[in-house]
Protein backbone atom coordinates (compact mmCIF):
# COMPACT_ATOMS: atom_id res chain seq x y z
CA UNK A 1 0.00 0.00 0.00
CA UNK A 2 1.46 3.33 -1.11
CA UNK A 3 0.53 6.98 -1.04
CA UNK A 4 1.09 8.76 -4.33
CA UNK A 5 1.25 12.56 -4.51
CA UNK A 6 1.06 14.03 -8.02
CA UNK A 7 1.92 17.71 -8.38
CA UNK A 8 2.32 20.35 -11.06
CA UNK A 9 5.82 21.31 -9.88
CA UNK A 10 8.33 19.79 -7.49
CA UNK A 11 11.20 21.65 -5.80
CA UNK A 12 13.36 18.92 -4.30
CA UNK A 13 15.45 21.03 -1.87
CA UNK A 14 18.80 20.40 -3.54
CA UNK A 15 18.78 23.67 -5.48
CA UNK A 16 18.03 21.92 -8.77
CA UNK A 17 15.48 23.63 -11.05
CA UNK A 18 11.84 22.74 -10.38
CA UNK A 19 10.54 19.68 -12.19
CA UNK A 20 7.09 19.75 -13.80
CA UNK A 21 4.32 17.16 -13.62
CA UNK A 22 5.92 14.95 -11.00
CA UNK A 23 4.83 12.16 -8.72
CA UNK A 24 6.14 11.13 -5.30
CA UNK A 25 5.50 7.56 -4.18
CA UNK A 26 5.57 7.06 -0.42
CA UNK A 27 5.75 3.71 1.31
CA UNK A 28 5.31 3.85 5.05
CA UNK A 29 7.42 6.73 6.36
CA UNK A 30 9.82 6.83 3.39
CA UNK A 31 9.92 8.28 -0.12
CA UNK A 32 10.17 5.26 -2.40
CA UNK A 33 10.33 7.05 -5.77
CA UNK A 34 10.23 10.49 -7.37
CA UNK A 35 9.64 10.63 -11.10
CA UNK A 36 7.60 12.15 -13.90
CA UNK A 37 3.87 11.61 -13.38
CA UNK A 38 3.59 10.31 -16.92
CA UNK A 39 5.93 7.44 -16.01
CA UNK A 40 3.93 6.49 -12.93
CA UNK A 41 1.83 3.75 -14.45
CA UNK A 42 -1.43 2.60 -12.94
CA UNK A 43 -1.87 2.84 -9.18
CA UNK A 44 -1.86 -0.46 -7.36
CA UNK A 45 -4.50 -2.04 -5.19
CA UNK A 46 -5.22 0.01 -2.07
CA UNK A 47 -2.94 2.87 -3.18
CA UNK A 48 -4.06 6.34 -2.15
CA UNK A 49 -3.58 9.03 -4.76
CA UNK A 50 -3.53 12.80 -4.28
CA UNK A 51 -3.79 14.39 -7.72
CA UNK A 52 -2.79 18.05 -7.31
CA UNK A 53 -1.73 19.46 -10.71
CA UNK A 54 -2.07 23.05 -9.48
CA UNK A 55 0.15 22.65 -6.39
CA UNK A 56 3.90 22.78 -5.74
CA UNK A 57 5.69 20.19 -3.58
CA UNK A 58 8.64 21.20 -1.38
CA UNK A 59 10.41 19.37 1.45
CA UNK A 60 9.27 19.92 5.03
CA UNK A 61 10.98 22.96 6.53
CA UNK A 62 13.81 22.73 9.07
CA UNK A 63 14.18 25.42 11.74
CA UNK A 64 17.64 25.19 13.28
CA UNK A 65 17.01 27.70 16.09
CA UNK A 66 13.73 28.21 17.90
CA UNK A 67 12.39 28.23 21.43
CA UNK A 68 9.16 26.35 20.98
CA UNK A 69 8.38 26.19 24.72
CA UNK A 70 8.89 29.94 25.29
CA UNK A 71 5.97 31.42 27.21
CA UNK A 72 6.36 34.93 25.81
CA UNK A 73 7.41 38.29 27.19
CA UNK A 74 4.37 39.08 29.36
CA UNK A 75 5.76 38.68 32.89
CA UNK A 76 2.34 39.00 34.55
CA UNK A 77 1.03 36.17 32.41
CA UNK A 78 4.04 34.05 33.27
CA UNK A 79 3.49 34.64 36.99
CA UNK A 80 0.00 33.22 36.53
CA UNK A 81 1.12 30.11 34.65
CA UNK A 82 1.43 26.95 36.78
CA UNK A 83 4.17 24.59 35.59
CA UNK A 84 1.62 22.01 34.43
CA UNK A 85 -0.03 24.64 32.23
CA UNK A 86 3.37 25.53 30.79
CA UNK A 87 3.83 21.89 29.79
CA UNK A 88 0.44 21.76 28.07
CA UNK A 89 0.99 25.07 26.29
CA UNK A 90 4.38 23.90 25.04
CA UNK A 91 2.72 20.80 23.63
CA UNK A 92 0.21 22.94 21.76
CA UNK A 93 2.97 25.15 20.34
CA UNK A 94 4.96 22.12 19.22
CA UNK A 95 1.90 21.01 17.24
CA UNK A 96 1.28 24.49 15.81
CA UNK A 97 4.87 24.58 14.59
CA UNK A 98 4.42 21.31 12.72
CA UNK A 99 1.16 22.51 11.16
CA UNK A 100 3.03 25.60 9.92
CA UNK A 101 5.24 23.31 7.84
CA UNK A 102 8.26 22.77 10.12
CA UNK A 103 8.90 19.03 10.21
CA UNK A 104 12.31 19.15 11.95
CA UNK A 105 13.36 21.62 14.65
CA UNK A 106 16.46 22.21 16.76
CA UNK A 107 15.32 23.84 19.98
CA UNK A 108 17.87 26.28 21.38
CA UNK A 109 16.70 26.10 25.03
CA UNK A 110 13.43 25.46 26.80
CA UNK A 111 12.24 22.09 25.52
CA UNK A 112 13.02 19.13 27.76
CA UNK A 113 13.40 15.45 27.05
CA UNK A 114 9.78 14.73 27.98
CA UNK A 115 8.48 16.98 25.21
CA UNK A 116 10.79 15.33 22.68
CA UNK A 117 9.65 11.88 23.81
CA UNK A 118 6.01 12.95 23.58
CA UNK A 119 6.51 13.68 19.87
CA UNK A 120 8.48 10.48 19.27
CA UNK A 121 5.86 8.35 21.03
CA UNK A 122 2.93 10.01 19.27
CA UNK A 123 1.50 11.61 22.39
CA UNK A 124 1.45 14.95 20.56
CA UNK A 125 2.03 15.81 16.91
CA UNK A 126 5.18 17.82 16.34
CA UNK A 127 8.38 18.20 14.37
CA UNK A 128 11.17 15.77 15.11
CA UNK A 129 13.04 17.59 17.87
CA UNK A 130 16.70 18.02 18.63
CA UNK A 131 17.11 19.72 21.99
CA UNK A 132 19.69 21.66 23.99
CA UNK A 133 17.47 22.06 27.12
CA UNK A 134 19.17 25.25 28.33
CA UNK A 135 21.66 27.98 27.46
CA UNK A 136 24.87 27.38 29.40
CA UNK A 137 25.83 30.84 30.63
CA UNK A 138 28.11 32.54 33.09
CA UNK A 139 26.65 34.25 36.15
CA UNK A 140 25.22 37.51 34.83
CA UNK A 141 25.46 36.31 31.23
CA UNK A 142 22.93 36.23 28.43
CA UNK A 143 21.11 33.20 29.80
CA UNK A 144 20.99 34.51 33.38
CA UNK A 145 17.70 36.41 33.55
CA UNK A 146 17.98 37.54 37.15
CA UNK A 147 16.31 40.95 37.38
CA UNK A 148 17.09 43.85 39.78
CA UNK A 149 14.15 42.71 41.93
CA UNK A 150 16.05 39.51 42.69
CA UNK A 151 13.62 37.40 40.64
CA UNK A 152 14.61 35.56 37.46
CA UNK A 153 12.18 36.21 34.62
CA UNK A 154 12.81 32.74 33.19
CA UNK A 155 9.81 31.02 34.74
CA UNK A 156 8.10 28.61 34.73
CA UNK A 157 10.32 26.06 33.00
CA UNK A 158 9.51 22.57 31.83
CA UNK A 159 10.32 19.90 34.45
CA UNK A 160 13.47 18.56 32.80
CA UNK A 161 15.20 21.90 32.21
CA UNK A 162 18.01 22.67 34.69
CA UNK A 163 19.72 25.94 35.50
CA UNK A 164 22.26 26.83 32.84
CA UNK A 165 24.52 28.96 35.04
CA UNK A 166 28.10 27.77 35.40
CA UNK A 167 31.40 29.51 36.20
CA UNK A 168 34.97 28.30 35.89
CA UNK A 169 36.50 25.39 34.03
CA UNK A 170 35.40 22.67 36.45
CA UNK A 171 31.87 24.03 36.73
CA UNK A 172 31.27 24.33 32.98
CA UNK A 173 32.55 20.79 32.40
CA UNK A 174 30.17 19.53 35.08
CA UNK A 175 27.30 21.52 33.54
CA UNK A 176 27.87 20.00 30.10
CA UNK A 177 27.77 16.55 31.66
CA UNK A 178 24.57 17.38 33.53
CA UNK A 179 22.82 18.69 30.41
CA UNK A 180 23.88 15.65 28.40
CA UNK A 181 22.62 13.36 31.16
CA UNK A 182 19.22 15.05 30.86
CA UNK A 183 19.02 14.24 27.16
CA UNK A 184 20.54 17.14 25.21
CA UNK A 185 21.32 16.52 21.53
CA UNK A 186 23.27 19.79 21.29
CA UNK A 187 25.10 21.99 23.78
CA UNK A 188 24.07 25.65 23.64
CA UNK A 189 26.31 28.35 25.12
CA UNK A 190 26.16 32.16 25.30
CA UNK A 191 29.39 34.04 24.66
CA UNK A 192 27.90 37.52 24.04
CA UNK A 193 25.01 39.48 25.37
CA UNK A 194 22.06 40.30 23.15
CA UNK A 195 18.84 42.23 22.84
CA UNK A 196 17.28 40.16 25.62
CA UNK A 197 20.21 40.43 28.07
CA UNK A 198 19.60 42.38 31.28
CA UNK A 199 23.36 42.98 31.32
CA UNK A 200 25.93 43.19 28.52
CA UNK A 201 25.61 44.11 24.88
CA UNK A 202 26.15 42.41 21.56
CA UNK A 203 29.94 42.37 21.80
CA UNK A 204 30.38 41.98 25.56
CA UNK A 205 32.53 38.89 26.01
CA UNK A 206 31.07 36.20 28.22
CA UNK A 207 33.03 33.17 29.43
CA UNK A 208 36.79 32.95 29.18
CA UNK A 209 38.61 31.19 26.33
CA UNK A 210 39.50 28.39 28.73
CA UNK A 211 35.85 27.89 29.71
CA UNK A 212 34.70 27.78 26.08
CA UNK A 213 37.47 25.33 25.14
CA UNK A 214 36.43 23.12 28.04
CA UNK A 215 32.77 23.16 27.00
CA UNK A 216 33.63 22.25 23.42
CA UNK A 217 36.12 19.58 24.48
CA UNK A 218 33.63 17.93 26.83
CA UNK A 219 30.79 18.01 24.28
CA UNK A 220 32.90 16.83 21.35
CA UNK A 221 34.35 14.08 23.49
CA UNK A 222 30.81 12.76 23.89
CA UNK A 223 30.07 13.10 20.16
CA UNK A 224 27.83 16.15 20.69
CA UNK A 225 28.20 19.44 18.86
CA UNK A 226 28.09 22.99 20.23
CA UNK A 227 25.97 25.94 19.13
CA UNK A 228 27.06 29.38 20.34
CA UNK A 229 25.05 32.54 20.80
CA UNK A 230 27.68 34.91 19.42
CA UNK A 231 27.25 38.21 17.61
CA UNK A 232 30.84 39.22 16.92
CA UNK A 233 33.99 40.73 18.34
CA UNK A 234 36.33 38.87 20.67
CA UNK A 235 33.66 36.34 21.58
CA UNK A 236 33.27 35.14 18.00
CA UNK A 237 37.05 34.74 17.67
CA UNK A 238 37.01 32.76 20.91
CA UNK A 239 34.29 30.45 19.57
CA UNK A 240 36.14 29.81 16.32
CA UNK A 241 39.39 29.10 18.14
CA UNK A 242 37.64 26.64 20.44
CA UNK A 243 35.97 24.72 17.59
CA UNK A 244 32.33 25.69 18.07
CA UNK A 245 30.18 24.09 15.35
CA UNK A 246 27.48 26.69 14.69
CA UNK A 247 27.29 30.44 15.25
CA UNK A 248 23.84 31.63 16.17
CA UNK A 249 23.12 35.20 14.98
CA UNK A 250 26.63 36.41 14.01
CA UNK A 251 25.14 39.88 13.57
CA UNK A 252 28.42 41.81 13.88
CA UNK A 253 30.86 39.32 12.37
CA UNK A 254 33.49 41.04 10.24
CA UNK A 255 34.89 39.86 6.90
CA UNK A 256 37.89 38.19 8.53
CA UNK A 257 35.67 36.16 10.81
CA UNK A 258 33.23 35.27 8.04
CA UNK A 259 36.08 34.14 5.79
CA UNK A 260 37.38 31.94 8.60
CA UNK A 261 33.90 30.46 9.11
CA UNK A 262 33.72 29.70 5.39
CA UNK A 263 37.17 28.11 5.44
CA UNK A 264 36.37 25.89 8.42
CA UNK A 265 32.79 25.11 7.43
CA UNK A 266 31.38 26.71 10.59
CA UNK A 267 27.66 27.28 10.14
CA UNK A 268 25.79 30.54 10.56
CA UNK A 269 22.17 30.52 11.69
CA UNK A 270 21.24 34.19 11.18
CA UNK A 271 17.82 34.36 12.93
CA UNK A 272 16.51 37.45 11.15
CA UNK A 273 12.98 36.74 12.39
CA UNK A 274 13.60 37.51 16.03
CA UNK A 275 15.01 40.97 15.28
CA UNK A 276 12.46 41.85 12.60
CA UNK A 277 9.49 40.75 14.68
CA UNK A 278 10.85 42.34 17.85
CA UNK A 279 11.25 45.63 16.00
CA UNK A 280 7.64 45.39 14.80
CA UNK A 281 6.53 44.84 18.40
CA UNK A 282 8.57 47.78 19.69
CA UNK A 283 7.11 50.09 17.06
CA UNK A 284 3.61 49.09 18.11
CA UNK A 285 4.26 49.39 21.86
CA UNK A 286 7.75 50.22 23.20
CA UNK A 287 6.64 49.40 26.75
CA UNK A 288 5.83 45.78 25.82
CA UNK A 289 9.51 44.79 26.11
CA UNK A 290 12.21 45.58 28.67
CA UNK A 291 13.78 49.02 28.23
CA UNK A 292 17.19 47.51 27.41
CA UNK A 293 15.61 45.49 24.59
CA UNK A 294 13.76 48.48 23.15
CA UNK A 295 17.02 50.44 23.13
CA UNK A 296 19.12 47.78 21.39
CA UNK A 297 16.94 46.23 18.70
CA UNK A 298 16.46 49.15 16.25
CA UNK A 299 20.20 49.49 15.69
CA UNK A 300 21.02 45.85 15.06
CA UNK A 301 18.68 44.82 12.22
CA UNK A 302 20.57 46.49 9.38
CA UNK A 303 23.85 45.14 10.80
CA UNK A 304 22.36 41.64 10.66
CA UNK A 305 21.25 42.10 7.07
CA UNK A 306 24.64 43.40 5.94
CA UNK A 307 26.47 40.58 7.70
CA UNK A 308 24.06 38.07 6.19
CA UNK A 309 24.79 39.35 2.69
CA UNK A 310 28.56 39.20 3.26
CA UNK A 311 28.32 35.69 4.70
CA UNK A 312 26.44 34.62 1.60
CA UNK A 313 29.02 36.24 -0.68
CA UNK A 314 31.97 34.69 1.18
CA UNK A 315 30.54 31.18 1.15
CA UNK A 316 29.64 30.71 4.82
CA UNK A 317 27.24 27.76 5.12
CA UNK A 318 23.87 29.18 6.19
CA UNK A 319 20.86 27.35 7.60
CA UNK A 320 17.49 28.76 8.53
CA UNK A 321 16.64 29.54 12.15
CA UNK A 322 14.08 31.91 13.63
CA UNK A 323 14.71 32.36 17.39
CA UNK A 324 11.26 33.95 17.48
CA UNK A 325 9.44 31.75 19.99
CA UNK A 326 9.25 34.55 22.54
CA UNK A 327 7.11 36.47 20.04
CA UNK A 328 4.67 33.67 19.25
CA UNK A 329 4.71 30.28 17.59
CA UNK A 330 3.84 28.79 14.24
CA UNK A 331 5.18 31.63 12.07
CA UNK A 332 8.60 30.12 11.40
CA UNK A 333 8.29 30.30 7.62
CA UNK A 334 8.41 34.10 7.72
CA UNK A 335 12.18 33.67 8.03
CA UNK A 336 12.37 32.66 4.36
CA UNK A 337 10.93 36.01 3.30
CA UNK A 338 13.35 37.86 5.59
CA UNK A 339 16.28 35.97 4.08
CA UNK A 340 15.14 36.94 0.59
CA UNK A 341 14.80 40.58 1.66
CA UNK A 342 18.36 40.39 3.01
CA UNK A 343 19.89 39.06 -0.21
CA UNK A 344 19.07 35.42 -0.90
CA UNK A 345 17.15 34.26 -3.93
CA UNK A 346 13.91 32.41 -3.15
CA UNK A 347 15.61 29.15 -4.16
CA UNK A 348 18.53 29.82 -1.82
CA UNK A 349 16.14 30.49 1.04
CA UNK A 350 14.32 27.21 0.38
CA UNK A 351 17.59 25.27 0.28
CA UNK A 352 18.75 26.98 3.51
CA UNK A 353 15.48 25.87 5.10
CA UNK A 354 15.63 22.26 3.89
CA UNK A 355 18.81 20.58 2.62
CA UNK A 356 21.18 22.96 4.41
CA UNK A 357 19.33 22.60 7.69
CA UNK A 358 19.52 18.83 7.34
CA UNK A 359 23.28 19.04 6.74
CA UNK A 360 23.80 21.24 9.79
CA UNK A 361 21.86 18.81 11.97
CA UNK A 362 23.67 15.75 10.63
CA UNK A 363 20.45 14.43 9.08
CA UNK A 364 21.21 14.91 5.38
CA UNK A 365 20.71 11.21 4.68
CA UNK A 366 17.25 11.30 6.29
CA UNK A 367 15.48 14.61 5.64
CA UNK A 368 15.74 17.91 3.79
CA UNK A 369 15.20 16.76 0.21
CA UNK A 370 12.52 14.99 -1.81
CA UNK A 371 14.60 12.01 -2.92
CA UNK A 372 14.15 8.25 -2.68
CA UNK A 373 15.22 6.91 0.69
CA UNK A 374 14.51 10.12 2.58
CA UNK A 375 11.79 10.47 5.18
CA UNK A 376 8.49 11.46 3.62
CA UNK A 377 8.39 15.04 4.89
CA UNK A 378 6.73 17.32 2.35
CA UNK A 379 4.52 20.35 1.95
CA UNK A 380 2.10 21.18 -0.85
CA UNK A 381 1.82 24.88 -1.64
CA UNK A 382 -0.86 26.74 -3.52
CA UNK A 383 1.47 29.08 -5.36
CA UNK A 384 5.01 29.27 -6.65
CA UNK A 385 7.48 30.07 -3.85
CA UNK A 386 10.14 30.96 -6.42
CA UNK A 387 7.91 33.79 -7.64
CA UNK A 388 6.60 34.76 -4.19
CA UNK A 389 8.42 33.25 -1.23
CA UNK A 390 5.68 34.50 1.12
CA UNK A 391 3.56 31.56 -0.06
CA UNK A 392 5.33 29.29 2.43
CA UNK A 393 4.25 31.46 5.37
CA UNK A 394 0.56 31.73 4.41
CA UNK A 395 -1.44 29.08 6.32
CA UNK A 396 -4.19 29.10 3.71
CA UNK A 397 -1.70 28.34 0.94
CA UNK A 398 0.09 25.54 2.78
CA UNK A 399 -2.39 22.95 1.63
CA UNK A 400 -0.77 19.84 3.03
CA UNK A 401 1.80 19.02 5.71
CA UNK A 402 3.23 15.51 5.79
CA UNK A 403 5.87 14.17 8.19
CA UNK A 404 7.17 10.62 8.05
CA UNK A 405 4.49 9.76 5.50
CA UNK A 406 1.65 10.82 7.80
CA UNK A 407 -0.58 13.75 6.90
CA UNK A 408 -1.06 16.21 9.76
CA UNK A 409 -2.75 18.98 7.81
CA UNK A 410 -4.76 18.75 4.61
CA UNK A 411 -6.84 21.38 2.86
CA UNK A 412 -7.19 19.11 -0.17
CA UNK A 413 -10.17 17.25 -1.56
CA UNK A 414 -10.41 13.64 -0.47
CA UNK A 415 -7.81 11.43 -2.16
CA UNK A 416 -8.67 8.68 -4.58
CA UNK A 417 -8.29 5.18 -3.16
CA UNK A 418 -7.72 2.39 -5.65
CA UNK A 419 -9.66 -0.75 -4.70
CA UNK A 420 -8.22 -4.21 -5.00
Short mmCIF file of C-alpha atoms in Angstrom, two decimals, residues 32-33 50 98 108 117 142 171 187 198 211 283 304 361 393:
data_model
loop_
_atom_site.label_atom_id
_atom_site.label_comp_id
_atom_site.label_asym_id
_atom_site.label_seq_id
_atom_site.Cartn_x
_atom_site.Cartn_y
_atom_site.Cartn_z
CA UNK A 32 10.17 5.26 -2.40
CA UNK A 33 10.33 7.05 -5.77
CA UNK A 50 -3.53 12.80 -4.28
CA UNK A 98 4.42 21.31 12.72
CA UNK A 108 17.87 26.28 21.38
CA UNK A 117 9.65 11.88 23.81
CA UNK A 142 22.93 36.23 28.43
CA UNK A 171 31.87 24.03 36.73
CA UNK A 187 25.10 21.99 23.78
CA UNK A 198 19.60 42.38 31.28
CA UNK A 211 35.85 27.89 29.71
CA UNK A 283 7.11 50.09 17.06
CA UNK A 304 22.36 41.64 10.66
CA UNK A 361 21.86 18.81 11.97
CA UNK A 393 4.25 31.46 5.37
#
